[in-house]
CSV table of C-alpha atoms and ligand atoms in Angstrom, one decimal:
chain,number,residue,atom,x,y,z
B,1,UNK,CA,0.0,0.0,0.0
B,2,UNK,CA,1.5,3.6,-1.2
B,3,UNK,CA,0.1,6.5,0.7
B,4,UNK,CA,1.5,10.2,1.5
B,5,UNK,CA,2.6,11.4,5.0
B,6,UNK,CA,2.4,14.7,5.1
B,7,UNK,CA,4.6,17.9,7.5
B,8,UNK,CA,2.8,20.0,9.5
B,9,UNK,CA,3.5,23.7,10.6
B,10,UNK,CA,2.5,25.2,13.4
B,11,UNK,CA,0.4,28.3,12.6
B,12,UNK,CA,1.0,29.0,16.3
B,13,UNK,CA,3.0,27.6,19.9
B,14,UNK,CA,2.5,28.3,23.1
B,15,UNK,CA,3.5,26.7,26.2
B,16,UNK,CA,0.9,26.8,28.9
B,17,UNK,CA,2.7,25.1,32.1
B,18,UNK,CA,4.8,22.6,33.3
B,19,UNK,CA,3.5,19.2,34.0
B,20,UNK,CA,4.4,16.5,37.2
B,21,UNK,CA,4.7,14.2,34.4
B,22,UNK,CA,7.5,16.0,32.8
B,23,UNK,CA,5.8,17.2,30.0
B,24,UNK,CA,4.4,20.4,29.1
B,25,UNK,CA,0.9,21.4,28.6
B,26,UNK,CA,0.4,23.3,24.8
B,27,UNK,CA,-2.1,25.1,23.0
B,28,UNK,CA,-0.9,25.0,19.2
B,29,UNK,CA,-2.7,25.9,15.8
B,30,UNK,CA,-1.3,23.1,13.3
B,31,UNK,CA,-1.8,22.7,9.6
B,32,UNK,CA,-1.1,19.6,7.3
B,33,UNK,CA,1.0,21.1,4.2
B,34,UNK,CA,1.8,19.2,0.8
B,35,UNK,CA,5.1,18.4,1.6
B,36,UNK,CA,5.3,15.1,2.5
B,37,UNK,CA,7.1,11.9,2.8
B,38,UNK,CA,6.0,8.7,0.1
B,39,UNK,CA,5.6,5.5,1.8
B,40,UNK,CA,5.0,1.8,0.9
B,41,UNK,CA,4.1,-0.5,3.7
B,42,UNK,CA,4.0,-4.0,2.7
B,43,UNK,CA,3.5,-7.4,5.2
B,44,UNK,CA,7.0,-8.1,5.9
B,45,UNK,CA,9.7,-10.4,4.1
B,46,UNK,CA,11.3,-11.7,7.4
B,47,UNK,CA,10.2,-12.4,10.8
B,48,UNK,CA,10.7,-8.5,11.8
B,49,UNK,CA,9.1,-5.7,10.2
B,50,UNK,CA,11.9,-3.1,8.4
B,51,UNK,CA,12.1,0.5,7.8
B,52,UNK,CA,14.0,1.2,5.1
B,53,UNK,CA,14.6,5.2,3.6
B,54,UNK,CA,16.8,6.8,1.3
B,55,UNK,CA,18.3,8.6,4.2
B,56,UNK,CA,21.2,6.1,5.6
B,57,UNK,CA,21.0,7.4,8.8
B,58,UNK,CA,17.8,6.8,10.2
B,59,UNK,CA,17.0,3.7,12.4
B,60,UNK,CA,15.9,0.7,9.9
B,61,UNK,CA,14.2,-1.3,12.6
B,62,UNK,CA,12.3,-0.8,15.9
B,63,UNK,CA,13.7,2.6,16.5
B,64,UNK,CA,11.9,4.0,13.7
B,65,UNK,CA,8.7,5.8,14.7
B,66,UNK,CA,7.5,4.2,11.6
B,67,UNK,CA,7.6,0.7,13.2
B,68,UNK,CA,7.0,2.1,16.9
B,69,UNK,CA,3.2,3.1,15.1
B,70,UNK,CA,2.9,-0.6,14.2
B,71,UNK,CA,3.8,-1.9,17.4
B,72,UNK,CA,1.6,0.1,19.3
B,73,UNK,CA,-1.5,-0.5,16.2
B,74,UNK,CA,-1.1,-4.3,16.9
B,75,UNK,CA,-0.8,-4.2,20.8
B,76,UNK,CA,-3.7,-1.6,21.0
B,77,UNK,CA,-6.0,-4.1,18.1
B,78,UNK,CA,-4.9,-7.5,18.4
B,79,UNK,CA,-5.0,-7.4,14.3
B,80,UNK,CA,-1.9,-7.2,11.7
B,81,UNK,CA,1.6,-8.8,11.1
B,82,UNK,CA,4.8,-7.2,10.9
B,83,UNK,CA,5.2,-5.0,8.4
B,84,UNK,CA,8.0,-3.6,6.1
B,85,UNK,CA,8.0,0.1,5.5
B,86,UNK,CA,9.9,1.9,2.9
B,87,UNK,CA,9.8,5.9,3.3
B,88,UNK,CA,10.8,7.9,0.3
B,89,UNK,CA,12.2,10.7,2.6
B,90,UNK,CA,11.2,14.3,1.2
B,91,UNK,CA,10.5,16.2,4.6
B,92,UNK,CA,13.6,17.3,6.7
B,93,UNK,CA,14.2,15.4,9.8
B,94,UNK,CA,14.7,17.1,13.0
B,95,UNK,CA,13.2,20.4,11.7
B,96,UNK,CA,10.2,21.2,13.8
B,97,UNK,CA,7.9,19.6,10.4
B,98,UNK,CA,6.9,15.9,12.3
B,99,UNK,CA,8.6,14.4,9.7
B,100,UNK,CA,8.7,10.8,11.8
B,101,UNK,CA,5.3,11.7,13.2
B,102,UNK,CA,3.6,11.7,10.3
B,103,UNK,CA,5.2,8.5,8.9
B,104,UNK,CA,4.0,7.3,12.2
B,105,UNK,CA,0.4,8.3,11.3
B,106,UNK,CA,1.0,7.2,7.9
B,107,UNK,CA,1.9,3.5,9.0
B,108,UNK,CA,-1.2,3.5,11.6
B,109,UNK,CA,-3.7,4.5,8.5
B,110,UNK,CA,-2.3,2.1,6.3
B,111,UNK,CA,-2.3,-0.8,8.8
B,112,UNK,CA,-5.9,0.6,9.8
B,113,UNK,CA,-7.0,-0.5,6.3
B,114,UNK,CA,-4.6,-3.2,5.4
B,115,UNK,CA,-5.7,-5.1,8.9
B,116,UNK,CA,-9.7,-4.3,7.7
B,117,UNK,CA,-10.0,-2.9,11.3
B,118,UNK,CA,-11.6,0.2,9.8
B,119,UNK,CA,-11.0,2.2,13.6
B,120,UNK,CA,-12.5,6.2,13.4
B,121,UNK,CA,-10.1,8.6,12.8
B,122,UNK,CA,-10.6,9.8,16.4
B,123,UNK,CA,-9.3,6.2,17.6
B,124,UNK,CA,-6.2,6.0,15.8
B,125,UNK,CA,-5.2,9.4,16.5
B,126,UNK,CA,-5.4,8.4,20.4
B,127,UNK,CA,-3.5,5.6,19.8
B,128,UNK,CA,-1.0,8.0,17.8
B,129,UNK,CA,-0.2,9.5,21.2
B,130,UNK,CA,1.1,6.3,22.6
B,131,UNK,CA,4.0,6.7,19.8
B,132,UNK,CA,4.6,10.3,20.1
B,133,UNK,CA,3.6,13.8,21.1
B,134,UNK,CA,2.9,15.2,17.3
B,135,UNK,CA,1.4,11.9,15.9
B,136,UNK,CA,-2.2,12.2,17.0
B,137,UNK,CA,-2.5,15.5,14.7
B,138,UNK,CA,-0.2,14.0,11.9
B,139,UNK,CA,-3.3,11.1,11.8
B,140,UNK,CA,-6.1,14.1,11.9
B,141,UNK,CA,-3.6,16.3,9.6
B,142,UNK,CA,-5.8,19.7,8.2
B,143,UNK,CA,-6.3,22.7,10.4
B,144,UNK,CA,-6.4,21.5,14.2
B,145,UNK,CA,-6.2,23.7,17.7
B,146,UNK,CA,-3.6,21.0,19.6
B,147,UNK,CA,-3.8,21.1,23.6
B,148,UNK,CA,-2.2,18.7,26.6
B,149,UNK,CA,0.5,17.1,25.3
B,150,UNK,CA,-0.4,17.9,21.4
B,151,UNK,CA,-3.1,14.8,21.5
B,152,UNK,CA,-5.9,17.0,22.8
B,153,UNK,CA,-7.4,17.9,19.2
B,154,UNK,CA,-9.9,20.0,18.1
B,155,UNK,CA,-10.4,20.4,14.0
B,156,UNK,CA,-10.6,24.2,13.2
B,157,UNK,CA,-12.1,26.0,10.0
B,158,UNK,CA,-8.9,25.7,7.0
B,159,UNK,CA,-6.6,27.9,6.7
B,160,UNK,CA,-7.4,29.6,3.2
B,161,UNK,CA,-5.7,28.9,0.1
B,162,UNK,CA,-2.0,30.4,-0.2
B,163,UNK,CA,1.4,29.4,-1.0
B,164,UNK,CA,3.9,28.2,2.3
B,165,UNK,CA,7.6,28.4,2.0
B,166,UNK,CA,9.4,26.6,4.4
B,167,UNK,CA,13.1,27.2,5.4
B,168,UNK,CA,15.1,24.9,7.1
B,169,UNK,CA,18.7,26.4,8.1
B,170,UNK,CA,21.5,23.6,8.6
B,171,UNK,CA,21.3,23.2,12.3
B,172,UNK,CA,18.8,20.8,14.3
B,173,UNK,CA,17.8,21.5,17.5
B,174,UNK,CA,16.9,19.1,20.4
B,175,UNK,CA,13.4,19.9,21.0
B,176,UNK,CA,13.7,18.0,25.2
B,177,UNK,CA,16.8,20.3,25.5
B,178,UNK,CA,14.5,23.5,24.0
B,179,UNK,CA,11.9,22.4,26.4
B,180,UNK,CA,14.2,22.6,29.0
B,181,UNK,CA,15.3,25.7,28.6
B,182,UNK,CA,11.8,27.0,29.1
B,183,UNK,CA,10.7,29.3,31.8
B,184,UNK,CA,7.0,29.3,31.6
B,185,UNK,CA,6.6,32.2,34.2
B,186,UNK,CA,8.8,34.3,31.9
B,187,UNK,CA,7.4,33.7,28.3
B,188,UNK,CA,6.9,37.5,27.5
B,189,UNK,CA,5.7,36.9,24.2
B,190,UNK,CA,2.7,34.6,23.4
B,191,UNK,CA,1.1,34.2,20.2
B,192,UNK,CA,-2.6,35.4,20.1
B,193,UNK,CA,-4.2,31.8,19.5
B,194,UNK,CA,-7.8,33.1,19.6
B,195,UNK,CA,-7.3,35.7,17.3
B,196,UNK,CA,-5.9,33.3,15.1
B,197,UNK,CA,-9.0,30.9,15.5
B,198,UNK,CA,-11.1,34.2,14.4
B,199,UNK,CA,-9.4,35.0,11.7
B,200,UNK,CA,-9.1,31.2,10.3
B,201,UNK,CA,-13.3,31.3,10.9
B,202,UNK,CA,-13.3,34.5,9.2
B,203,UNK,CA,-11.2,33.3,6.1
B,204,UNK,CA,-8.9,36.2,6.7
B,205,UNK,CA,-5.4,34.6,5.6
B,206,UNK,CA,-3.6,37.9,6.2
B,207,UNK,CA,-5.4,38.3,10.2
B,208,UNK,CA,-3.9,34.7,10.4
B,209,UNK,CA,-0.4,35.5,9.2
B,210,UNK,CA,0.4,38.7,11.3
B,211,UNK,CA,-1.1,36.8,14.7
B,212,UNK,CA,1.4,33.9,14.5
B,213,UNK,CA,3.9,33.3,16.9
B,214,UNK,CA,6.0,30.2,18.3
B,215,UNK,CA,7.6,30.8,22.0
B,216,UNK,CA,10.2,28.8,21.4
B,217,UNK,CA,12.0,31.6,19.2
B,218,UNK,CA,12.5,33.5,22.5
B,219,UNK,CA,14.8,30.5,23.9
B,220,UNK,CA,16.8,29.6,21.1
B,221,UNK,CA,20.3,30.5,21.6
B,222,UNK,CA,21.5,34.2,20.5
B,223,UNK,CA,23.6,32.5,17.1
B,224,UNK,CA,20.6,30.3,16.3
B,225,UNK,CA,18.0,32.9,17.2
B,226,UNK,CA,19.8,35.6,15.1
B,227,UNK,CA,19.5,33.0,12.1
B,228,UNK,CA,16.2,32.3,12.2
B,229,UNK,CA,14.8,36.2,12.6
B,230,UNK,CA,17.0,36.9,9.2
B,231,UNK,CA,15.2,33.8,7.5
B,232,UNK,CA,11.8,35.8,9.0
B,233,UNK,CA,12.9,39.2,7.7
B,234,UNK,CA,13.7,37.8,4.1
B,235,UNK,CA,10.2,36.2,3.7
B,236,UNK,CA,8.5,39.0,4.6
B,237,UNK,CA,10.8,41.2,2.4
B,238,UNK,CA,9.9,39.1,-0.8
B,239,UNK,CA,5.9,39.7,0.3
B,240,UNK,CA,4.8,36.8,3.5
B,241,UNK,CA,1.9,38.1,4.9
B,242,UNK,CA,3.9,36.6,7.8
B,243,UNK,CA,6.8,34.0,9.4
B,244,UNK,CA,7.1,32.0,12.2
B,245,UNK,CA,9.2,28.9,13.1
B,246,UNK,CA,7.8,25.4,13.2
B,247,UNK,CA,7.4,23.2,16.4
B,248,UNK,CA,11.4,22.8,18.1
B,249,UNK,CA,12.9,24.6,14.9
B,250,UNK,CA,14.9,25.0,13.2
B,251,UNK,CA,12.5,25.5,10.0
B,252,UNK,CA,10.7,28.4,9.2
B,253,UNK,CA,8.0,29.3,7.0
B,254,UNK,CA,6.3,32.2,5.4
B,255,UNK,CA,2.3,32.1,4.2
B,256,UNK,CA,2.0,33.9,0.7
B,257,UNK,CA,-1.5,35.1,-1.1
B,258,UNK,CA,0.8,35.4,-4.1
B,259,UNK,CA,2.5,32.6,-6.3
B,260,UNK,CA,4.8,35.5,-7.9
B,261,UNK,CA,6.0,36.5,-4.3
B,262,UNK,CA,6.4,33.1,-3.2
B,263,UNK,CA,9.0,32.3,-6.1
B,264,UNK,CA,10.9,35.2,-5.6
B,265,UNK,CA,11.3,34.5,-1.9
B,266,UNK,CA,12.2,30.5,-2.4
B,267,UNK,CA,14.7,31.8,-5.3
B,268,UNK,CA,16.0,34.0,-2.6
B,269,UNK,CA,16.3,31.4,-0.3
B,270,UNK,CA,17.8,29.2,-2.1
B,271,UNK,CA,21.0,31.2,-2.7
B,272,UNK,CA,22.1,30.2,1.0
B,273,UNK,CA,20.5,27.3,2.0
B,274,UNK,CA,19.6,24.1,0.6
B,275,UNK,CA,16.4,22.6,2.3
B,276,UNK,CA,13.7,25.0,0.9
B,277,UNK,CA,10.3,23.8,-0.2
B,278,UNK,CA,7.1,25.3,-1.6
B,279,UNK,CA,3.9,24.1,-0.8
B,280,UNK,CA,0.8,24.4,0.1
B,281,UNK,CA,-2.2,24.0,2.7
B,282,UNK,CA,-3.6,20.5,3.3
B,283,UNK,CA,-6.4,19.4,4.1
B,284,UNK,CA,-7.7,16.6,6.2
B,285,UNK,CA,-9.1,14.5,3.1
B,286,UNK,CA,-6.0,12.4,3.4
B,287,UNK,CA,-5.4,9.8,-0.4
B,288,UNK,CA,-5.0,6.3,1.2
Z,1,C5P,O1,6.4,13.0,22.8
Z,1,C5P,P1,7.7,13.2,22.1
Z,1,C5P,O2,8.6,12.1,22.1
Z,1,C5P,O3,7.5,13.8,20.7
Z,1,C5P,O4,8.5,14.4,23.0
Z,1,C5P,C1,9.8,14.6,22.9
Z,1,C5P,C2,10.3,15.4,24.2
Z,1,C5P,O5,9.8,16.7,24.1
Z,1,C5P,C3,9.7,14.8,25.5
Z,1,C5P,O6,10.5,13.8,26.0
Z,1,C5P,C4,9.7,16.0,26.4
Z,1,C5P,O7,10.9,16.3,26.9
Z,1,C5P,C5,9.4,17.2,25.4
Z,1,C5P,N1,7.9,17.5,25.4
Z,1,C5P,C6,7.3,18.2,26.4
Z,1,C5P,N2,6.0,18.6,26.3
Z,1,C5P,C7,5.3,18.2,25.3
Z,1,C5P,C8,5.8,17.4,24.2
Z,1,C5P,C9,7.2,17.1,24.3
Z,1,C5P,O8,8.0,18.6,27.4
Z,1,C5P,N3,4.0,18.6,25.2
């Protein structure tokens, strides 16, 4: 079975508090975007289930989120064998997109259909949270207001047609150390998550742009924090109605009501770094 798995961005990110558990309670406006990662997942050759990519580097067996989604689909239903999944890599990994998540969905979709089990969306998506924070909306994918951990979903209106161009500088960053470095008592900025809600109900793309925000820009080190503002302040120069980072960074995007500005800015772009990409919306409708 072929099917996409597509990045998200977050549209917004706050951090609402420390948990007991470690964690930290989040309020975050996602969207599903076109970019995505191809994927084949076929009952598997040997006795354990591979995950094989074009990128050497990633984990190939039970340390890929890819097969951690399978695991936890067969221990939560009972139904499904192993399974072999090959990921034709196009999102970045590490870059604040869910890249792994939403292979993670991916698999739990596929195996949802493959097995017959034919669980609501709203079940798999649960289950997603058992293999990581991000998954439950990469299963839901579209426009989604993410609470609690991220698995706390609630679909929102779409954002309105326009052109995303993502930007992701050569640096990861380690989104438990980012966490870390949070102060929640001192986040001076916050993004203004209802307004955005409004404007995505009023179909006012532009009320949406200039409202987004992500807190984590405020902790990133001054050298990483620098780089990322001057990746903000060139999309906006070439015409985004506004930038933000994604998730844990390092990539950030621009929304664009013009294909002509979105062009220039990617050509832009592309004169320094290598990883830039333009797409678009997505909406839940996912092609399994
Ligand atoms: O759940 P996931 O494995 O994606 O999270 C990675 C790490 O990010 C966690 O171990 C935790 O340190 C941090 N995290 C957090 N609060 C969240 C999500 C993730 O502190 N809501």
């Amino acid at each position: 079975m072929e099917l996409l798995a597509n990045a998200k961005i977050n549209l917004t990110l706050d951090i609402l508090r420390k948990r007991e558990d470690g964690y930290h309670d989040l309020q975050m406006v996602m969207q599903s975007v076109t970019l995505a990662d191809r994927l084949t997942v076929t009952p598997a050759q040997g006795a354990e289930g591979q995950a094989v990519s074009d990128l050497r580097f990633l984990p190939t067996g039970s340390k890929n989120l890819a097969q951690t989604a399978a695991a936890v689909f067969r221990a939560a239903t009972g139904l499904g064998g192993e399974v072999d999944v090959s990921i034709q890599k196009h999102v970045p990994v590490c870059a604040g997109l869910a890249g792994g998540s939403a292979d993670a969905a991916a698999v739990l979709r596929a195996m949802n259909q493959l097995t017959g089990a034919g669980l609501p969306t709203e079940k798999l998506a649960e289950m997603g949270a058992k293999a990581g924070s991000d998954v439950p909306f990469c299963v839901l994918g579209g426009t989604a207001l993410a609470e609690g951990r991220g698995e706390l979903l609630t679909p929102l209106s779409p954002l309105p047609p326009c052109r995303v161009v993502i930007c992701k500088p050569p640096f990861s960053v380690s989104t438990p150390q980012l966490f870390g470095r949070v102060n929640v008592r001192k986040i001076v900025r916050r993004p203004d998550t209802a307004g955005v809600i409004a404007a995505l109900e009023a179909g006012d793309l532009a009320g949406v742009a200039r409202r987004m925000y992500n807190v984590f820009e405020d902790v990133l080190e001054p050298r990483r924090y620098g780089e990322i503002a001057s990746i903000k302040a060139a999309l906006i120069d070439c015409g985004a109605l506004g930038a933000s980072m994604s998730g844990s960074g390092p990539s950030v995007f621009g929304l664009f009501d013009s294909e002509h500005d979105a062009c220039s800015a990617l050509a832009r772009l592309e004169e320094s770094y290598r990883d830039v990409f333009l797409c678009a919306p997505a909406g839940a409708d996912y092609e399994v």
